[in-house]
Each structure stands twice: as C-alpha cells, then as structure tokens.
Coordinates of N, CA and C in Angstrom, one line a residue:
M27 N 0.9 -1.2 0.0 CA 0.0 0.0 0.0 C 0.9 1.2 0.0
T28 N 0.7 2.2 -0.9 CA 1.5 3.4 -0.9 C 0.6 4.6 -0.9
S29 N 1.2 5.7 -0.6 CA 0.4 7.0 -0.5 C 0.8 7.9 -1.7
D30 N -0.2 8.5 -2.3 CA 0.0 9.4 -3.4 C 0.0 10.8 -3.0
T31 N 0.0 11.0 -1.7 CA -0.1 12.4 -1.1 C 1.3 13.1 -1.3
P32 N 1.3 14.3 -1.9 CA 2.6 15.0 -2.0 C 3.2 15.3 -0.7
K33 N 4.5 15.3 -0.6 CA 5.2 15.7 0.6 C 5.3 17.2 0.7
L34 N 5.1 17.7 1.9 CA 5.2 19.1 2.1 C 6.6 19.5 2.1
G35 N 6.9 20.8 1.8 CA 8.3 21.3 1.6 C 8.9 21.9 2.8
S36 N 9.4 23.1 2.7 CA 10.2 23.7 3.8 C 9.3 24.2 4.9
D37 N 9.9 24.5 6.0 CA 9.2 25.1 7.2 C 8.5 26.4 6.7
R38 N 9.1 27.1 5.9 CA 8.4 28.4 5.4 C 7.1 28.0 4.6
Q39 N 7.2 27.0 3.8 CA 6.0 26.6 3.1 C 4.9 26.1 4.1
H40 N 5.3 25.4 5.1 CA 4.4 25.0 6.1 C 3.7 26.2 6.7
Q41 N 4.4 27.2 7.0 CA 3.8 28.4 7.6 C 2.8 29.1 6.6
I42 N 3.2 29.1 5.3 CA 2.3 29.6 4.3 C 1.0 28.8 4.2
L43 N 1.1 27.5 4.3 CA -0.1 26.6 4.2 C -0.9 26.8 5.4
R44 N -0.3 26.9 6.6 CA -1.1 27.1 7.8 C -1.9 28.4 7.7
R45 N -1.2 29.5 7.2 CA -1.9 30.8 6.9 C -3.0 30.6 6.0
A46 N -2.8 29.8 4.9 CA -3.9 29.6 3.9 C -5.1 28.9 4.5
L47 N -4.8 27.9 5.4 CA -5.9 27.2 6.0 C -6.7 28.1 6.8
A48 N -6.1 29.1 7.5 CA -6.8 30.0 8.4 C -7.5 31.1 7.6
E49 N -6.9 31.6 6.5 CA -7.4 32.8 5.8 C -8.0 32.5 4.4
R50 N -7.7 31.3 3.9 CA -8.1 30.9 2.5 C -7.4 31.6 1.4
V51 N -7.2 32.9 1.5 CA -6.5 33.6 0.5 C -5.3 34.3 1.1
V52 N -4.1 34.1 0.6 CA -2.9 34.7 1.1 C -2.3 35.7 0.1
R53 N -1.7 36.7 0.5 CA -1.1 37.8 -0.4 C 0.4 37.7 -0.3
I54 N 1.1 37.9 -1.4 CA 2.5 37.8 -1.5 C 3.2 38.9 -0.6
K55 N 2.7 40.1 -0.7 CA 3.2 41.2 0.1 C 3.2 41.0 1.6
D56 N 2.0 40.5 2.0 CA 1.8 40.2 3.5 C 2.7 39.1 3.9
L57 N 2.8 38.0 3.1 CA 3.6 36.9 3.5 C 5.1 37.3 3.6
A58 N 5.6 38.0 2.6 CA 7.0 38.4 2.6 C 7.3 39.2 3.8
A59 N 6.4 40.2 4.2 CA 6.7 41.0 5.4 C 6.7 40.1 6.7
D60 N 5.7 39.2 6.8 CA 5.6 38.4 8.0 C 6.7 37.4 8.2
L61 N 7.1 36.8 7.0 CA 8.1 35.8 7.1 C 9.6 36.4 7.0
G62 N 9.7 37.6 6.7 CA 11.0 38.3 6.6 C 11.8 37.8 5.4
V63 N 11.2 37.6 4.3 CA 11.9 37.2 3.1 C 11.5 38.1 1.9
H64 N 12.2 37.9 0.8 CA 11.9 38.7 -0.4 C 10.6 38.2 -1.0
E65 N 9.9 39.1 -1.7 CA 8.6 38.7 -2.4 C 8.9 37.6 -3.4
M66 N 10.0 37.7 -4.1 CA 10.3 36.6 -5.1 C 10.4 35.2 -4.5
T67 N 10.9 35.2 -3.2 CA 11.0 33.9 -2.5 C 9.6 33.4 -2.3
V68 N 8.7 34.3 -1.9 CA 7.3 33.9 -1.6 C 6.6 33.4 -2.9
R69 N 6.9 34.1 -4.0 CA 6.3 33.7 -5.3 C 6.8 32.3 -5.7
R70 N 8.1 32.0 -5.5 CA 8.5 30.6 -5.8 C 7.8 29.6 -4.9
D71 N 7.7 29.9 -3.6 CA 7.0 29.0 -2.7 C 5.6 28.8 -3.2
L72 N 4.9 29.8 -3.5 CA 3.5 29.7 -4.0 C 3.4 28.9 -5.3
D73 N 4.3 29.1 -6.2 CA 4.3 28.4 -7.4 C 4.5 26.9 -7.1
Q74 N 5.4 26.5 -6.2 CA 5.7 25.1 -5.9 C 4.5 24.5 -5.2
L75 N 3.8 25.2 -4.3 CA 2.7 24.7 -3.6 C 1.5 24.5 -4.6
A76 N 1.4 25.4 -5.6 CA 0.4 25.3 -6.6 C 0.6 24.1 -7.5
E77 N 1.9 23.8 -7.8 CA 2.3 22.7 -8.6 C 1.9 21.4 -7.9
Q78 N 2.0 21.4 -6.6 CA 1.7 20.2 -5.8 C 0.2 20.0 -5.6
G79 N -0.6 21.0 -6.0 CA -2.0 20.9 -5.9 C -2.7 21.4 -4.6
Y80 N -1.9 22.2 -3.8 CA -2.5 22.7 -2.6 C -3.1 24.0 -2.7
L81 N -2.6 24.9 -3.6 CA -3.0 26.3 -3.8 C -3.3 26.5 -5.2
E82 N -4.1 27.6 -5.5 CA -4.4 28.1 -6.8 C -3.8 29.5 -6.8
R83 N -3.0 29.8 -7.8 CA -2.4 31.1 -7.9 C -3.4 32.1 -8.4
V84 N -3.5 33.2 -7.7 CA -4.4 34.3 -8.1 C -3.5 35.6 -8.1
H85 N -4.1 36.7 -8.7 CA -3.3 37.9 -8.8 C -2.8 38.4 -7.4
G86 N -1.5 38.5 -7.2 CA -1.0 39.0 -6.0 C -0.9 38.0 -4.9
G87 N -1.2 36.7 -5.1 CA -1.1 35.7 -4.0 C -1.6 34.4 -4.5
A88 N -2.3 33.7 -3.6 CA -2.8 32.4 -3.9 C -4.0 32.1 -3.0
R89 N -4.8 31.1 -3.5 CA -6.1 30.7 -2.8 C -6.0 29.2 -2.5
L90 N -6.4 28.8 -1.3 CA -6.4 27.4 -0.9 C -7.5 26.7 -1.7
L91 N -7.1 25.5 -2.2 CA -8.1 24.7 -2.9 C -8.9 23.9 -1.9
E92 N -10.2 24.0 -2.0 CA -11.1 23.4 -1.0 C -10.9 21.9 -0.9
K93 N -10.7 21.3 -2.1 CA -10.7 19.9 -2.1 C -9.5 19.3 -1.4
T94 N -8.5 20.2 -1.1 CA -7.3 19.7 -0.4 C -7.2 20.1 1.0
S95 N -8.1 20.9 1.5 CA -8.0 21.5 2.8 C -7.9 20.5 4.0
E96 N -8.8 19.5 3.9 CA -8.8 18.5 5.0 C -7.5 17.6 5.0
E97 N -7.1 17.2 3.8 CA -5.9 16.4 3.7 C -4.7 17.3 4.1
L98 N -4.7 18.5 3.8 CA -3.6 19.4 4.1 C -3.5 19.6 5.6
A99 N -4.7 19.8 6.3 CA -4.7 20.0 7.7 C -4.1 18.8 8.4
H100 N -4.4 17.6 7.9 CA -3.9 16.3 8.5 C -2.4 16.3 8.3
Q101 N -1.9 16.6 7.2 CA -0.5 16.6 6.9 C 0.3 17.6 7.8
L102 N -0.3 18.7 8.0 CA 0.4 19.7 8.8 C 0.4 19.3 10.3
R103 N -0.6 18.6 10.7 CA -0.6 18.0 12.1 C 0.5 17.0 12.2
A104 N 0.7 16.2 11.2 CA 1.7 15.2 11.2 C 3.1 15.7 11.3
T105 N 3.3 17.0 10.8 CA 4.6 17.6 10.8 C 4.9 18.5 11.9
K106 N 3.9 18.6 12.9 CA 4.0 19.4 14.0 C 4.6 18.6 15.2
N107 N 5.5 19.2 15.9 CA 6.1 18.6 17.1 C 6.6 17.2 16.8
T108 N 7.3 17.0 15.7 CA 7.7 15.7 15.3 C 8.8 15.1 16.3
E109 N 9.7 15.9 16.8 CA 10.7 15.4 17.7 C 10.0 14.9 19.0
A110 N 9.0 15.6 19.5 CA 8.3 15.2 20.7 C 7.6 13.9 20.4
K111 N 6.9 13.8 19.3 CA 6.2 12.6 18.9 C 7.1 11.4 18.8
E112 N 8.2 11.6 18.2 CA 9.2 10.5 18.1 C 9.7 10.0 19.5
A113 N 10.0 11.0 20.4 CA 10.4 10.6 21.7 C 9.4 9.9 22.5
M114 N 8.1 10.3 22.4 CA 7.0 9.7 23.1 C 6.8 8.3 22.5
A115 N 7.0 8.1 21.2 CA 6.8 6.8 20.5 C 7.8 5.8 21.0
Q116 N 9.1 6.3 21.2 CA 10.1 5.4 21.7 C 9.8 5.0 23.1
A117 N 9.3 5.9 23.9 CA 9.0 5.6 25.3 C 7.8 4.6 25.3
A118 N 6.8 4.8 24.4 CA 5.7 3.9 24.4 C 6.1 2.5 23.9
L119 N 7.1 2.4 23.0 CA 7.6 1.1 22.6 C 8.1 0.3 23.7
G120 N 8.7 1.0 24.7 CA 9.2 0.3 25.9 C 8.1 -0.3 26.7
L121 N 6.9 0.0 26.5 CA 5.8 -0.5 27.3 C 5.2 -1.8 26.6
I122 N 5.7 -2.1 25.4 CA 5.1 -3.2 24.6 C 6.1 -4.4 24.6
Q123 N 5.5 -5.6 24.8 CA 6.2 -6.8 24.8 C 5.9 -7.6 23.6
D124 N 6.8 -8.4 23.2 CA 6.6 -9.4 22.1 C 5.3 -10.2 22.4
G125 N 4.5 -10.4 21.4 CA 3.3 -11.2 21.6 C 2.1 -10.3 21.9
D126 N 2.2 -9.0 22.2 CA 1.1 -8.2 22.5 C 0.3 -7.9 21.2
V127 N -1.0 -7.7 21.5 CA -1.9 -7.1 20.4 C -2.1 -5.7 20.8
V128 N -1.7 -4.8 19.9 CA -1.6 -3.4 20.2 C -2.7 -2.6 19.4
A129 N -3.5 -1.8 20.0 CA -4.4 -1.0 19.2 C -4.0 0.5 19.2
L130 N -4.1 1.1 18.0 CA -3.6 2.5 17.8 C -4.8 3.3 17.3
D131 N -5.0 4.5 17.9 CA -6.0 5.4 17.3 C -5.4 6.0 16.1
A132 N -6.2 6.9 15.5 CA -5.8 7.5 14.2 C -5.0 8.8 14.4
S133 N -4.5 9.1 15.6 CA -3.7 10.3 15.8 C -2.4 10.3 15.1
T134 N -1.8 11.4 14.9 CA -0.4 11.5 14.3 C 0.6 11.1 15.3
T135 N 0.3 11.2 16.6 CA 1.2 10.7 17.7 C 1.3 9.2 17.7
A136 N 0.1 8.6 17.6 CA 0.1 7.1 17.5 C 0.8 6.6 16.2
L137 N 0.7 7.5 15.1 CA 1.3 7.1 13.9 C 2.9 7.0 14.1
A138 N 3.4 7.9 14.9 CA 4.8 7.8 15.2 C 5.2 6.5 15.8
L139 N 4.3 6.0 16.7 CA 4.6 4.7 17.2 C 4.4 3.6 16.2
A140 N 3.5 3.7 15.3 CA 3.3 2.7 14.2 C 4.6 2.6 13.4
R141 N 5.3 3.7 13.2 CA 6.5 3.7 12.4 C 7.6 2.8 13.0
I142 N 7.6 2.6 14.3 CA 8.7 1.8 14.9 C 8.2 0.5 15.5
L143 N 6.9 0.2 15.3 CA 6.3 -1.0 15.9 C 6.9 -2.3 15.4
H144 N 7.6 -2.2 14.3 CA 8.2 -3.5 13.8 C 9.4 -3.9 14.6
A145 N 9.8 -3.1 15.6 CA 10.9 -3.5 16.5 C 10.4 -4.5 17.5
R146 N 9.1 -4.8 17.6 CA 8.5 -5.8 18.4 C 7.8 -6.8 17.6
K147 N 7.7 -8.0 18.1 CA 6.9 -9.1 17.4 C 5.5 -9.0 17.9
V148 N 4.7 -8.2 17.3 CA 3.4 -7.9 17.8 C 2.4 -7.9 16.6
S149 N 1.1 -7.9 16.9 CA 0.1 -7.6 15.9 C -0.6 -6.4 16.3
A150 N -1.3 -5.7 15.4 CA -1.9 -4.4 15.7 C -3.4 -4.3 15.2
I151 N -4.1 -3.5 15.8 CA -5.5 -3.1 15.4 C -5.4 -1.6 15.1
V152 N -5.9 -1.2 14.0 CA -5.8 0.2 13.6 C -7.1 0.7 13.0
S153 N -7.4 2.0 13.0 CA -8.5 2.6 12.4 C -8.1 3.6 11.4
G154 N -6.8 4.0 11.3 CA -6.3 5.0 10.4 C -5.6 4.5 9.2
L155 N -5.8 5.2 8.1 CA -5.2 4.7 6.8 C -3.7 4.9 6.9
D156 N -3.2 5.9 7.5 CA -1.8 6.2 7.5 C -1.0 5.1 8.3
A157 N -1.6 4.7 9.5 CA -1.0 3.7 10.3 C -1.0 2.3 9.5
A158 N -2.1 2.1 8.9 CA -2.2 0.8 8.1 C -1.1 0.8 7.0
N159 N -0.9 1.9 6.3 CA 0.1 2.0 5.3 C 1.5 1.7 5.9
V160 N 1.8 2.3 7.0 CA 3.1 2.2 7.6 C 3.3 0.7 8.0
L161 N 2.3 0.1 8.7 CA 2.5 -1.2 9.2 C 2.6 -2.2 8.0
A162 N 1.9 -2.0 6.9 CA 2.0 -2.9 5.7 C 3.4 -2.8 5.2
Q163 N 3.9 -1.6 5.1 CA 5.3 -1.4 4.5 C 6.3 -2.1 5.4
N164 N 6.1 -2.1 6.7 CA 7.1 -2.7 7.6 C 6.8 -4.1 8.0
G165 N 5.8 -4.7 7.4 CA 5.6 -6.1 7.6 C 5.0 -6.5 9.0
V166 N 4.3 -5.5 9.6 CA 3.7 -5.8 10.9 C 2.2 -6.3 10.6
P167 N 1.9 -7.5 11.1 CA 0.5 -8.0 10.9 C -0.5 -7.1 11.6
F168 N -1.6 -6.7 10.9 CA -2.6 -5.8 11.6 C -4.0 -6.1 11.1
L169 N -4.9 -5.7 11.9 CA -6.4 -5.7 11.5 C -6.8 -4.3 11.4
M170 N -7.4 -4.0 10.3 CA -7.9 -2.6 10.1 C -9.4 -2.6 10.3
V171 N -9.9 -1.8 11.3 CA -11.3 -1.8 11.6 C -12.0 -0.7 10.7
G172 N -12.9 -1.0 9.9 CA -13.5 -0.1 9.0 C -14.8 0.6 9.6
G173 N -15.4 1.3 8.7 CA -16.6 2.1 9.1 C -16.8 3.2 8.2
N174 N -17.4 4.3 8.6 CA -17.5 5.5 7.9 C -16.2 6.3 7.8
F175 N -15.8 6.7 6.6 CA -14.5 7.4 6.5 C -14.6 8.8 7.0
H176 N -13.7 9.2 7.9 CA -13.6 10.5 8.5 C -12.4 11.2 7.9
A177 N -12.6 12.0 6.9 CA -11.5 12.6 6.1 C -10.5 13.4 6.9
P178 N -10.9 14.3 7.9 CA -9.9 15.1 8.6 C -8.8 14.3 9.3
A179 N -9.2 13.1 9.8 CA -8.2 12.2 10.5 C -7.8 11.0 9.6
R180 N -8.3 10.9 8.4 CA -8.0 9.8 7.5 C -8.3 8.5 8.3
S181 N -9.4 8.4 8.9 CA -9.7 7.3 9.8 C -11.2 6.8 9.5
F182 N -11.5 5.7 10.2 CA -12.8 5.1 10.1 C -13.5 5.2 11.5
V183 N -14.8 5.6 11.4 CA -15.6 5.8 12.6 C -17.0 5.3 12.4
G184 N -17.9 5.6 13.4 CA -19.3 5.3 13.2 C -19.7 3.9 13.7
A185 N -21.0 3.6 13.5 CA -21.6 2.4 14.1 C -20.9 1.1 13.7
F186 N -20.5 0.9 12.5 CA -19.8 -0.3 12.1 C -18.5 -0.5 12.9
F187 N -17.8 0.6 13.0 CA -16.5 0.6 13.7 C -16.8 0.3 15.2
L188 N -17.8 0.9 15.8 CA -18.1 0.7 17.2 C -18.5 -0.8 17.5
D189 N -19.3 -1.3 16.6 CA -19.7 -2.7 16.8 C -18.6 -3.7 16.6
T190 N -17.7 -3.4 15.7 CA -16.6 -4.3 15.5 C -15.6 -4.3 16.6
I191 N -15.2 -3.1 17.0 CA -14.2 -2.9 18.1 C -14.7 -3.5 19.4
A192 N -16.0 -3.5 19.6 CA -16.5 -4.1 20.8 C -16.3 -5.6 20.9
R193 N -16.0 -6.2 19.8 CA -15.8 -7.6 19.8 C -14.3 -8.0 19.9
L194 N -13.5 -7.0 19.9 CA -12.0 -7.2 20.0 C -11.5 -6.8 21.3
H195 N -10.3 -7.4 21.7 CA -9.8 -7.2 23.0 C -8.3 -7.1 23.0
P196 N -7.7 -6.0 22.6 CA -6.3 -5.9 22.5 C -5.7 -5.8 23.9
D197 N -4.4 -6.1 24.0 CA -3.7 -6.0 25.3 C -3.5 -4.5 25.7
K198 N -3.1 -3.7 24.7 CA -2.8 -2.3 25.0 C -3.3 -1.4 23.9
V199 N -3.9 -0.3 24.4 CA -4.3 0.7 23.4 C -3.5 2.0 23.6
F200 N -3.1 2.7 22.5 CA -2.4 3.9 22.6 C -3.3 5.0 21.9
F201 N -3.5 6.1 22.6 CA -4.4 7.1 22.0 C -3.8 8.5 22.3
S202 N -4.2 9.5 21.6 CA -3.9 10.8 21.9 C -5.1 11.7 21.9
A203 N -5.0 12.9 22.3 CA -6.1 13.8 22.5 C -5.6 15.3 22.1
K204 N -6.6 16.1 21.9 CA -6.2 17.5 21.6 C -5.9 18.3 22.9
A205 N -6.4 17.8 24.1 CA -6.2 18.6 25.3 C -6.4 17.7 26.5
F206 N -5.9 18.2 27.7 CA -6.1 17.6 28.9 C -6.3 18.6 30.1
S207 N -7.3 18.4 30.9 CA -7.4 19.2 32.1 C -7.9 18.2 33.2
P208 N -7.4 18.4 34.5 CA -7.8 17.4 35.5 C -9.3 17.3 35.7
E209 N -10.0 18.4 35.5 CA -11.4 18.4 35.8 C -12.2 17.6 34.8
I210 N -11.9 17.6 33.5 CA -12.7 16.9 32.5 C -11.9 15.8 31.8
G211 N -10.6 15.7 32.0 CA -9.9 14.6 31.4 C -9.3 14.9 30.1
F212 N -9.2 13.9 29.2 CA -8.6 14.0 27.9 C -9.8 14.3 26.9
T213 N -9.6 15.3 26.1 CA -10.7 15.8 25.3 C -10.3 16.0 23.9
D214 N -11.3 16.1 23.0 CA -11.1 16.3 21.5 C -12.3 17.0 21.0
P215 N -12.1 17.8 19.9 CA -13.2 18.6 19.3 C -14.0 17.8 18.3
H216 N -13.5 16.7 17.8 CA -14.1 15.9 16.7 C -14.9 14.8 17.3
L217 N -16.3 14.9 17.3 CA -17.1 13.9 17.9 C -17.0 12.5 17.3
P218 N -16.9 12.4 16.0 CA -16.7 11.0 15.5 C -15.5 10.3 16.0
E219 N -14.4 11.1 16.1 CA -13.1 10.6 16.7 C -13.2 10.3 18.1
V220 N -14.0 11.1 18.9 CA -14.2 10.8 20.3 C -14.8 9.5 20.5
G221 N -15.9 9.2 19.8 CA -16.6 7.9 19.9 C -15.6 6.7 19.6
A222 N -14.8 6.9 18.5 CA -13.9 5.8 18.2 C -12.9 5.6 19.2
K223 N -12.3 6.7 19.8 CA -11.3 6.5 20.8 C -11.9 5.9 22.1
Q224 N -13.1 6.3 22.4 CA -13.7 5.8 23.6 C -13.9 4.2 23.5
A225 N -14.3 3.8 22.3 CA -14.5 2.4 22.0 C -13.2 1.6 22.1
L226 N -12.1 2.2 21.6 CA -10.8 1.6 21.7 C -10.4 1.5 23.2
I227 N -10.6 2.5 24.0 CA -10.2 2.5 25.4 C -11.0 1.4 26.1
R228 N -12.3 1.3 25.8 CA -13.1 0.3 26.5 C -12.6 -1.2 26.2
S229 N -12.0 -1.3 25.0 CA -11.7 -2.7 24.5 C -10.4 -3.2 25.2
A230 N -9.6 -2.4 25.7 CA -8.2 -2.8 26.0 C -8.0 -3.1 27.5
S231 N -7.0 -3.9 27.8 CA -6.6 -4.2 29.2 C -5.8 -3.1 29.8
T232 N -5.0 -2.5 28.9 CA -4.1 -1.4 29.4 C -4.3 -0.2 28.5
V233 N -4.4 1.0 29.0 CA -4.7 2.2 28.2 C -3.5 3.2 28.5
V234 N -2.9 3.6 27.4 CA -1.8 4.5 27.4 C -2.1 5.8 26.6
A235 N -2.0 6.9 27.2 CA -2.3 8.2 26.6 C -0.9 8.8 26.1
L236 N -0.9 9.3 24.9 CA 0.3 9.9 24.4 C 0.0 11.4 24.1
L237 N 0.6 12.3 24.9 CA 0.1 13.7 24.9 C 1.3 14.6 25.1
D238 N 1.6 15.5 24.1 CA 2.7 16.4 24.3 C 2.2 17.5 25.3
A239 N 3.2 18.1 26.0 CA 3.0 19.0 27.1 C 2.2 20.2 26.7
S240 N 2.2 20.6 25.5 CA 1.5 21.8 25.0 C 0.0 21.7 25.2
K241 N -0.5 20.4 25.4 CA -1.9 20.2 25.6 C -2.4 20.2 27.0
F242 N -1.5 20.3 28.0 CA -1.9 20.4 29.4 C -2.7 21.7 29.7
A243 N -3.6 21.5 30.6 CA -4.4 22.7 31.1 C -5.2 23.3 30.0
R244 N -5.6 22.5 29.0 CA -6.5 23.0 27.9 C -7.7 22.1 27.9
R245 N -8.7 22.5 27.2 CA -9.9 21.6 27.0 C -10.5 21.8 25.6
A246 N -11.1 20.7 25.2 CA -11.8 20.7 23.9 C -13.2 20.2 24.1
L247 N -14.0 20.1 23.1 CA -15.4 19.9 23.2 C -15.9 18.7 24.0
A248 N -15.3 17.6 23.8 CA -15.9 16.3 24.3 C -14.8 15.5 25.0
T249 N -15.2 14.8 26.1 CA -14.3 14.0 26.9 C -14.1 12.6 26.2
I250 N -12.9 12.3 26.0 CA -12.5 10.9 25.5 C -12.4 10.0 26.7
A251 N -11.7 10.4 27.7 CA -11.5 9.5 28.9 C -11.1 10.4 30.1
T252 N -11.5 9.9 31.3 CA -11.1 10.5 32.5 C -9.9 9.8 33.1
L253 N -9.3 10.4 34.1 CA -8.0 9.8 34.6 C -8.1 8.4 35.1
D254 N -9.3 8.0 35.6 CA -9.4 6.7 36.1 C -9.5 5.6 35.0
Q255 N -9.6 6.0 33.8 CA -9.7 5.1 32.7 C -8.3 4.9 32.0
V256 N -7.3 5.6 32.4 CA -6.0 5.6 31.8 C -5.0 5.1 32.8
D257 N -4.1 4.2 32.3 CA -3.1 3.6 33.2 C -1.8 4.3 33.1
T258 N -1.4 4.8 32.0 CA -0.1 5.4 31.8 C -0.3 6.7 30.9
L259 N 0.4 7.7 31.2 CA 0.5 8.9 30.4 C 1.9 9.1 30.0
V260 N 2.2 9.2 28.7 CA 3.5 9.5 28.1 C 3.5 10.9 27.6
T261 N 4.4 11.7 28.0 CA 4.5 13.1 27.6 C 5.9 13.5 27.3
D262 N 6.2 14.7 26.9 CA 7.5 15.1 26.5 C 8.1 16.1 27.4
A263 N 7.4 16.6 28.4 CA 8.0 17.6 29.4 C 7.2 17.5 30.7
D264 N 7.7 18.1 31.7 CA 7.1 18.0 33.0 C 5.7 18.8 33.0
P265 N 4.7 18.2 33.5 CA 3.4 18.9 33.5 C 3.5 20.0 34.6
P266 N 2.6 21.0 34.5 CA 2.5 22.0 35.6 C 2.3 21.3 36.9
K267 N 2.7 22.0 38.0 CA 2.7 21.4 39.3 C 1.3 20.9 39.8
D268 N 0.3 21.6 39.5 CA -1.1 21.2 39.9 C -1.5 20.0 39.1
I269 N -1.2 19.9 37.9 CA -1.5 18.7 37.1 C -0.7 17.5 37.5
R270 N 0.6 17.7 37.8 CA 1.4 16.7 38.3 C 0.9 16.1 39.6
A271 N 0.4 17.0 40.5 CA -0.2 16.5 41.8 C -1.4 15.7 41.5
T272 N -2.3 16.1 40.5 CA -3.5 15.4 40.2 C -3.1 14.0 39.7
L273 N -2.1 13.9 38.8 CA -1.7 12.6 38.2 C -1.2 11.7 39.3
D274 N -0.4 12.2 40.2 CA 0.1 11.4 41.3 C -1.0 10.9 42.2
A275 N -2.0 11.7 42.5 CA -3.1 11.3 43.3 C -3.9 10.3 42.6
A276 N -3.9 10.3 41.3 CA -4.7 9.3 40.6 C -4.0 7.9 40.4
D277 N -2.7 7.9 40.9 CA -1.9 6.7 40.9 C -1.7 6.3 39.4
L278 N -1.5 7.3 38.5 CA -1.3 7.0 37.1 C 0.2 7.1 36.8
Q279 N 0.7 6.1 36.1 CA 2.1 6.1 35.7 C 2.4 7.2 34.7
L280 N 3.4 8.1 35.1 CA 3.8 9.2 34.2 C 5.2 8.9 33.7
I281 N 5.3 9.0 32.3 CA 6.6 8.8 31.7 C 6.9 10.1 30.9
I282 N 8.0 10.7 31.2 CA 8.4 11.9 30.5 C 9.5 11.5 29.5
A283 N 9.2 11.6 28.2 CA 10.2 11.3 27.2 C 10.7 12.5 26.5
R284 N 11.8 13.0 26.9 CA 12.3 14.3 26.4 C 13.0 14.0 25.0
A285 N 12.7 15.0 24.1 CA 13.3 14.9 22.8 C 14.8 15.1 22.9
T286 N 15.6 14.5 22.1 CA 17.0 14.7 22.0 C 17.3 16.0 21.4
P287 N 18.1 16.8 22.1 CA 18.4 18.2 21.5 C 19.1 18.1 20.2

C-alpha cells in the first residue's frame, strides 16, 4: 500500500499553508513581510505549492483549494512537534512486549509509534489509513477496523466501527487527544473521533495516553477519557505542578520522554 499524497516542503511553506488554512487567500506582500523574506521567494513557494495541488495562484497571491484543505490539515498536524512525537513513541515502545496485540488510534502521535512498531513481534489493530500504510510497509500484521470514512483524520468511525471494536480485546491501546485538564480529562473537538477513541479504550486491558505537554491545562469539546480510565501517560515535558499533583493522586504512571536536543 502506498500513498500518493505529495510531501510538504520547507518550514516556510508549512507556515504559508497554515496561513492559507486560516485565511483561505494569502497575499505575497503580506507573507513576505511576516516571514521576513523577499517577495520573489514567496512567489517561488506559492508556485511550488500550486504545482503540488495545494493552492491556486491568483493575482497578488494564492487561494487554498477546498478539495485539499482536509488532507492538508492532517499533513500539517503530522509535521508538528515531530521530535516530541518520536520521543514519546520510543517511550511507548518500551511498554510493549513481544506477543502483544496493540491498538492504535488515528492520531499522528500514534502514527509515530506505528512507524517503529516493527521493533517488536506484535500484531496491531488500527482505524487510520496512515498507520495501516506504515504497518503494511514494515511487515507488521494488523487488522484494520472499517466504518464511515472521516477525512480530517483519515480514519474510520461510526456504528460499524463501534460494533466491530466491541468484539475485539487488545492488550494495550495507545491514543492521543487535543487537550487535557484534571477536571474533565482527555478531550477532543471531533465527535466522530471521540466515539472511536472511547471504544478503543473500553476494549483494552491497558490504556496509554500519548500527549505532548503543550496540551496540558487545555480543554476541547468532548471528553474521551477520565483519569481513572488511563493507566499510563507518556508526555515530552514536566506537567504543571497542579496537574502533576493530580496525576500522582490518581496513581497514574507518568513517563516523560524528552526529545534529544
């Protein structure tokens, strides 16, 4: 299985695309001033992004192509905090033993774990297309749980997914969230993904949350899991003192996986 998705270019082009996602239309003059580069540099970036099918060039700038916006948002999430995700994935791998059946949600953090899962003799359960692609390339046996396709996360959700995952019982599930606060737990704004993550958590013997420290003391629309539903939290930096105290009181294992400088 291979992906036909174009690879994103430089960090500057990432910034341009994030701006386009927010504003839909970007202007060369504004981008040059904000990025501190010559207008000709911005023109070249816009031309390259247009060639890759992300933007449409218009007079004085470019417009985001609607058909690519969801795919683009997913790719930009995958390229954010990559060092932290890789460090957390390595720490998570240390929690996995040969022979385990491991379930992964469709987050880009769990995808980082999928990329190195071949280091263990395991099988996996996945709901995301990208994780399935990686596992297939690396020769890791896996079961893909289908359902309604949810384009923003490139995953499967819905009634069919929920019914199927309820019949499966992995040893360990690894999931991520958009936010965490002690009062309401791990949260996410996308309701279809919330339901899928909840079902994965209910199915497993051991539940591991993968959450970079930027998401502490924040909240999103819906709760995925409360602290009493999670066994281990893997993060990339020390939580704030009040959150650390809450985690300790909950008797939750905390693993801090710092990215290598």
